[in-house]
Amino acid sequence: MSAAMEDILDHLATISFVAGRDARAALPAVTPLGEVATLRYLETGRDLFFYDREAGKAFFHATADLVKAFGGLDPWLDQARRFLSQRGTFRAAVGFFEQAGAVRRGWGVEGEALWFALGAAWVDRHVDSAASYFRVPVAVLFGDAGTEGLRALLTPADTLAKGRLGLGTYLEGAIKVRGICGLDGVAEWARRGADVLAAGRVRGEAWFRLESDEARSFLLEVLPGFHIGSHKRLFGLLLQAWTGLHLPLEEGDWSLEGGRSFLETDGRSLFVPAVMPDREEALLAFYHTGAHLIFDSYEQDAIRALFAEIGMEHPPLDPDQRMTWRPLFARFGEDMTRFQLIFDLCEDLRVDTALEREMPGYLARVLRASRQRSLPEGAAGCYYQAALRLLEGGMAGRLPEDLTALTTAQAGIVDAFRAALTLYATTDLPPISLSERARAYLPGHSPNAARPVYPRHKRGTDAPEMDGGGELGAAGHEEKPRETPQQAEGNDPDMDIPPEDIQGTGGRVGVGIPIPAKVIGSGRGVQGPRGGWPYREWDYRQQSYKENWARVHERPLRERDEVRAVAMAAEYDGTLRRLKQALQAQKPTRMAPRRRQYEGDEPDLEAAVQFVVERRAGRSPKASIYQQRRPQQRDTSVLLLADLSTSIMAEAGDSGVRVVDRLRAAMLLFGEALVEVGDPFALYGFASKYHDEVLLYPIKRFADKFDFRARALLGGLSGRLATRMGAAIRHSSRLMLRSPAQRRLLLILSDGRPADYDDGGDSRYLQEDTRMAVKEAQDLGIHAFCISLDPRGGEYLPLVFGPGHYLVLPHLDSLPTRLPEIYLHLRGHSA
């Protein structure tokens, strides 16, 4: 070793023991290249270490890998010196040393040269962008398209740099867009984003981070494939025509990471993806998933029998009364995914052949679509081919005996499970990972146990039957009889004990005061949970509170009507579309800074000044001198409290329209609107029977999703009992205090005065108590607002809620459209 090399090594060791040690440890990989090359290497390492210790350590640690990958020191050694041209490039240098070897091995000389050149251009332009670039994993940066994908990804960034947009903001979003929309999609996304950036920097940054709703909406617009959204209703009708199923259509899972889209079911709803490869696959998916429902893939007795087959008891249902299939497959351990796919092969064969008997030509369509797809690579391709062979064998009658049994009309899911166990023991289908599984399914097919499911009843109970012609059709769907109003107070279908046998008539719209009724079997009235939540009640006659007087009980609603919920959504489809368009303006676009962060988009000047001052004063301050920006949400939560007293079952005047029909539709549209806006919300109904039996019915709690269950509960709403509003408001206020939002809005929807059986006929008593409950809510920071259908509401609402805090709707028919509009108006003022 020459004296010059020893001087460099001794110098490094003098400055840092670690530097000297790491340099000597790296030399064996370099010395075979000759003294000249070794000296040049040590000089570069020394310069990098003196420039920044982390960069120097990364240089020495990566040496052996880089020499092996490049076959020497060229060109990576000269490339390394590029990071000495600007201050602050150490993070970019570390990223380069850690990944350059992988780039050379994976993408060759051309790929590595392009990767370095694109990143080096940002070293002089913006060192933080260079750091972001070199630290992105190279497999993610290149993507499936290699050097072409890298060029497509970085080309728009040069133009955006003129608008002072760095790679730290651009890259993460651009990579996701490329994965979802392809190379052309990146260019269009960046072009649209440049316009957004020109309109406002904060809004533009949110666009490129894919944090704004307008960016996500754009992606949904440009996703390649067949967009199902505008065709949902047609597909639902086609499904009903062939299977008799009339199911709610929910939005399926969609992520920025992309991946194959599946149509899924939980036994009650269909979860529809935003986009599928083409229209034919979308149709096949609807038919195939519907076939699983009508041919008892989720029938409760069959599911119990499945667990019995492997000596297990049926697992307990979850809080939503759903079951999961996971315990069924867990016994197969690490081979669980393999068995699940084999089981799906057998069950899909059974279901597909059953549907072929009712829909001739269905199997031919599946096979045609499957053959038009390219065969997946790896293990997924083996399962794809196996599924093809099974369908072809089923059509030609060439299946083994145990699988032939699955094509008979008597076959059930238990037979498919037994066939899967036999096939699992004899097949040579390879193990498969969970990430590969999605590619293993034929067009229109999907994992049968992807979601927890609601066990269904055997066909002939609540599922569609065969019509006279032997085909499945809408005739098999039994129409529900017209709902009859609850005849009098006390008839509450949601109590645990059967209701009293009573006779009488309900109250009038706009009154809500119970009319006396004859009660037979007194003493058999339904009691709520023991105790309940105690609340005080204001007695205006004594000018004092009755402590712990009113008792509130939360009770689940048991009436559900999924068919009516779907029908309401179809009836108000046009209204909902217009409403959603208007809601786009309500979505947050502003960005809020998060100050004093260790990493961020820009310096926090106040924190940076404080950091410098403390450093010069000899202290050791924390380097939290950056600020990050995130979307600014309108911090508003809302609880809608609906009066469910008996009077809502009556007709409004001579219109022939019942209050409950418009109430259901209004709450449905309100929920859809709040989902679109993104505000946290809850839906409750209330009724009462004396001061110790005030009942609140959760339809959707703040933590719940507004899903098919909530919609079905809205479809089944009916009237019962009386209207003790003050206690309901106090309990709702208590619920709202759990919401983290700073602004809380309590919307009360009522059709009459507060009244109850034990108010002594004094109409003012409960009005005064309600007035005090509203005041108590205001003291807690909760804005209470009443929407009334009572034509005489102007007589008492100003006294109860105060001027400007109520609205009387003169026309019942306007309630569904006005309710969301009123909320958005109040929301704007509260924000």
CSV table of N, CA, C and O in Angstrom, one decimal, residues 31 107 112 134 182 241 257 285 314 374 431 440 475 607 653 663 671 683 702 707 715 719 739 759 763 802:
chain,number,residue,atom,x,y,z
A,31,THR,N,-8.7,-3.1,-3.7
A,31,THR,CA,-7.3,-3.3,-4.0
A,31,THR,C,-7.0,-4.2,-5.2
A,31,THR,O,-6.0,-3.9,-5.9
A,107,TRP,N,-31.5,-3.2,-14.0
A,107,TRP,CA,-31.9,-2.5,-15.2
A,107,TRP,C,-30.7,-2.2,-16.1
A,107,TRP,O,-30.8,-1.4,-17.1
A,112,GLU,N,-29.2,2.3,-15.1
A,112,GLU,CA,-28.5,3.0,-14.0
A,112,GLU,C,-28.1,4.4,-14.5
A,112,GLU,O,-28.2,5.3,-13.7
A,134,PHE,N,-33.7,9.8,-4.7
A,134,PHE,CA,-32.8,8.7,-4.5
A,134,PHE,C,-33.2,7.7,-3.4
A,134,PHE,O,-32.7,6.6,-3.3
A,182,GLY,N,-51.7,3.9,-15.7
A,182,GLY,CA,-50.8,3.7,-16.8
A,182,GLY,C,-49.9,4.9,-17.0
A,182,GLY,O,-50.1,6.0,-16.4
A,241,ALA,N,-83.9,-9.6,-12.7
A,241,ALA,CA,-84.7,-10.3,-13.7
A,241,ALA,C,-84.3,-11.8,-13.8
A,241,ALA,O,-85.1,-12.6,-14.0
A,257,GLU,N,-53.7,2.1,-4.4
A,257,GLU,CA,-52.7,1.1,-4.8
A,257,GLU,C,-53.2,0.3,-5.9
A,257,GLU,O,-52.4,-0.5,-6.5
A,285,ALA,N,-69.9,-10.9,-13.3
A,285,ALA,CA,-69.7,-10.8,-11.9
A,285,ALA,C,-71.0,-10.7,-11.1
A,285,ALA,O,-71.2,-11.3,-10.1
A,314,HIS,N,-69.8,-24.2,15.0
A,314,HIS,CA,-69.9,-23.0,14.3
A,314,HIS,C,-69.5,-21.8,15.2
A,314,HIS,O,-69.9,-21.7,16.4
A,374,SER,N,-55.1,-13.0,-20.9
A,374,SER,CA,-53.8,-13.6,-20.9
A,374,SER,C,-53.7,-14.5,-19.7
A,374,SER,O,-54.1,-14.1,-18.6
A,431,PRO,N,-48.5,-24.4,-4.0
A,431,PRO,CA,-48.8,-23.3,-2.9
A,431,PRO,C,-48.9,-22.0,-3.6
A,431,PRO,O,-48.2,-21.7,-4.6
A,440,ALA,N,-55.8,-15.4,-9.7
A,440,ALA,CA,-56.1,-16.8,-10.0
A,440,ALA,C,-57.6,-17.1,-10.4
A,440,ALA,O,-57.9,-18.2,-10.8
A,475,ALA,N,-90.8,-12.8,-10.3
A,475,ALA,CA,-92.1,-13.3,-9.7
A,475,ALA,C,-91.7,-14.1,-8.5
A,475,ALA,O,-92.6,-14.3,-7.6
A,607,ALA,N,-40.0,28.4,14.7
A,607,ALA,CA,-39.3,27.3,15.3
A,607,ALA,C,-37.8,27.3,14.9
A,607,ALA,O,-36.9,27.0,15.7
A,653,GLY,N,-103.0,15.7,5.7
A,653,GLY,CA,-104.2,16.3,5.1
A,653,GLY,C,-104.9,15.3,4.2
A,653,GLY,O,-105.1,14.1,4.6
A,663,LEU,N,-90.4,11.0,5.8
A,663,LEU,CA,-89.4,11.0,6.8
A,663,LEU,C,-88.3,10.0,6.5
A,663,LEU,O,-87.1,10.3,6.6
A,671,GLY,N,-78.4,11.0,5.0
A,671,GLY,CA,-77.3,10.2,5.2
A,671,GLY,C,-76.3,10.1,4.0
A,671,GLY,O,-75.1,10.2,4.1
A,683,LEU,N,-77.5,9.1,13.3
A,683,LEU,CA,-79.0,9.1,13.1
A,683,LEU,C,-79.7,8.3,14.3
A,683,LEU,O,-79.3,7.2,14.5
A,702,PHE,N,-72.1,7.4,15.6
A,702,PHE,CA,-71.0,8.1,15.0
A,702,PHE,C,-69.9,7.1,14.4
A,702,PHE,O,-69.3,7.3,13.4
A,707,ASP,N,-74.3,2.1,6.0
A,707,ASP,CA,-74.2,1.0,5.0
A,707,ASP,C,-75.7,0.4,4.8
A,707,ASP,O,-76.6,1.1,5.2
A,715,GLY,N,-85.6,2.1,5.9
A,715,GLY,CA,-86.7,1.6,5.2
A,715,GLY,C,-87.8,1.1,6.0
A,715,GLY,O,-89.0,1.0,5.6
A,719,GLY,N,-94.1,4.5,13.3
A,719,GLY,CA,-94.3,5.3,14.5
A,719,GLY,C,-94.8,4.5,15.7
A,719,GLY,O,-95.3,3.3,15.6
A,739,SER,N,-68.0,13.1,20.5
A,739,SER,CA,-67.5,13.5,19.2
A,739,SER,C,-66.3,14.4,19.3
A,739,SER,O,-66.5,15.4,20.1
A,759,ASP,N,-98.2,13.9,31.2
A,759,ASP,CA,-98.0,15.4,31.3
A,759,ASP,C,-99.2,16.1,31.9
A,759,ASP,O,-99.2,17.3,32.0
A,763,SER,N,-100.1,21.2,28.1
A,763,SER,CA,-99.2,21.3,26.9
A,763,SER,C,-98.0,22.1,27.1
A,763,SER,O,-97.0,21.9,26.4
A,802,GLY,N,-86.0,29.3,20.2
A,802,GLY,CA,-85.6,30.7,20.0
A,802,GLY,C,-85.6,31.1,18.5
A,802,GLY,O,-85.6,30.2,17.6
